[in-house]
CSV table of C-alpha atoms in Angstrom, one decimal:
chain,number,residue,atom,x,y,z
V,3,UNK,CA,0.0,0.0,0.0
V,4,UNK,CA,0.7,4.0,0.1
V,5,UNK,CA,2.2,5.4,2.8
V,6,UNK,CA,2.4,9.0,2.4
V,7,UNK,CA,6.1,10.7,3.6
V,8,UNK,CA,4.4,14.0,4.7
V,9,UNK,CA,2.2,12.2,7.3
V,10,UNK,CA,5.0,11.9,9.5
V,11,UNK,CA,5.6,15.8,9.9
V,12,UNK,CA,2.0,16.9,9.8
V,13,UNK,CA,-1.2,16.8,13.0
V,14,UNK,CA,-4.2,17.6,13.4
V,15,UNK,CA,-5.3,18.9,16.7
V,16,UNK,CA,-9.0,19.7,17.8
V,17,UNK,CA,-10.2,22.7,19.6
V,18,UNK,CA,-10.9,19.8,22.7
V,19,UNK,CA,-7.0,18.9,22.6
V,20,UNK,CA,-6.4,22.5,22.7
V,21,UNK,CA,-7.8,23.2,26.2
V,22,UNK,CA,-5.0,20.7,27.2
V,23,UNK,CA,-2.3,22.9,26.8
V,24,UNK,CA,-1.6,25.0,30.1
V,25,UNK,CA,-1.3,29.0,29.4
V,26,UNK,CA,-2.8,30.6,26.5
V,27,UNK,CA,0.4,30.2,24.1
V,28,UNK,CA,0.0,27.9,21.7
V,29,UNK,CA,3.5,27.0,20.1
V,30,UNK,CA,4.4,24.2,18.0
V,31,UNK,CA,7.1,23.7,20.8
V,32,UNK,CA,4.6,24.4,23.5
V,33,UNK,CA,1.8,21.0,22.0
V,34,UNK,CA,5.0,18.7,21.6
V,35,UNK,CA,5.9,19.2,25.2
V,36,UNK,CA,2.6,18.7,26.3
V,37,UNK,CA,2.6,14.9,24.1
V,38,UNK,CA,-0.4,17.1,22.2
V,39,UNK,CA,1.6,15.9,18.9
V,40,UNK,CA,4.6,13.8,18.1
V,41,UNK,CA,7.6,14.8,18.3
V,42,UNK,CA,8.6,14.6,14.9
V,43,UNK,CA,5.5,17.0,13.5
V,44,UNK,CA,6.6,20.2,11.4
V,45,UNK,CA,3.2,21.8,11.4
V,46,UNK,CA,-0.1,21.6,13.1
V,47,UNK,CA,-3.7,22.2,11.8
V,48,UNK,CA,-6.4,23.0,14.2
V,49,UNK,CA,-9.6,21.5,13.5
V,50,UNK,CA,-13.4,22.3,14.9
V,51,UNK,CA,-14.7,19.5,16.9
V,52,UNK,CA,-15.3,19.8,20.4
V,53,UNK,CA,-15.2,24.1,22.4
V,54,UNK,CA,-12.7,26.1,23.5
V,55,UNK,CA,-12.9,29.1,26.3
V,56,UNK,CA,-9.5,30.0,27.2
V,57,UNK,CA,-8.5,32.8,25.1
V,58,UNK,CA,-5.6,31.3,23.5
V,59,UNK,CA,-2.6,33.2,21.5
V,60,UNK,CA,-1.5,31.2,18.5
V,61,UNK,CA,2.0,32.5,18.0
V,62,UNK,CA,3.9,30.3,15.4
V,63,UNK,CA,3.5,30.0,12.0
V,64,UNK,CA,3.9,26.1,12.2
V,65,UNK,CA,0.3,26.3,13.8
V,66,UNK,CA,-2.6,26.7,11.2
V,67,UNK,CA,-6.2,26.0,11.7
V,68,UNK,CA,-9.4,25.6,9.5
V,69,UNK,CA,-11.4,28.4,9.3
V,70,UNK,CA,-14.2,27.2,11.4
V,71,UNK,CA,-11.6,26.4,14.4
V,72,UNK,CA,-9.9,30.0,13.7
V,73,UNK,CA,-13.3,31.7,14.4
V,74,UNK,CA,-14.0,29.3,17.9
V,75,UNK,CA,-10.7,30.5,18.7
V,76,UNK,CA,-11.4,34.0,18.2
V,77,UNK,CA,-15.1,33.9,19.5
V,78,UNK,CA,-13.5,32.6,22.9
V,79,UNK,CA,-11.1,36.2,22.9
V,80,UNK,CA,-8.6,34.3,21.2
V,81,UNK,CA,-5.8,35.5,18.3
V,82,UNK,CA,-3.4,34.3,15.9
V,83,UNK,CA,-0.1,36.3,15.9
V,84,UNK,CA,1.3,34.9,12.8
């Protein structure tokens, strides 16, 4: 079968992960610490499934989200400092 090379450098992350990261700065440093992605990832995508309602600031430009997950984020008093 396929096994696609870019798997291996690339998560997803939903907005329920998210809350699992202590502080408000979300780095792509910051989610491999916290074992929110493996340690090998290059970028992260943030996806909407589940709430978020600590105003989190997104500040690395290895940390993307859908646009549905961007609003949540910024609904909750969040930003993305990219």
């Amino acid at each position: 079968g396929f096994r696609s090379a870019m798997k291996a450098s690339r998560a997803e992350l939903t907005l329920t992960d998210l809350m699992g990261v202590a502080g408000t700065d979300v780095t792509l440093a910051g989610l491999i610490e916290a074992n929110l992605v493996p340690e090998s990832t290059k970028l992260v995508k943030i996806i909407l499934s589940g709430t978020v309602s600590k105003a989190f600031v997104v500040k690395d430009k290895g940390v993307t989200a859908t646009k549905g997950a961007k609003s949540a984020v910024e609904s909750a008093g969040g930003r993305f400092e990219v």
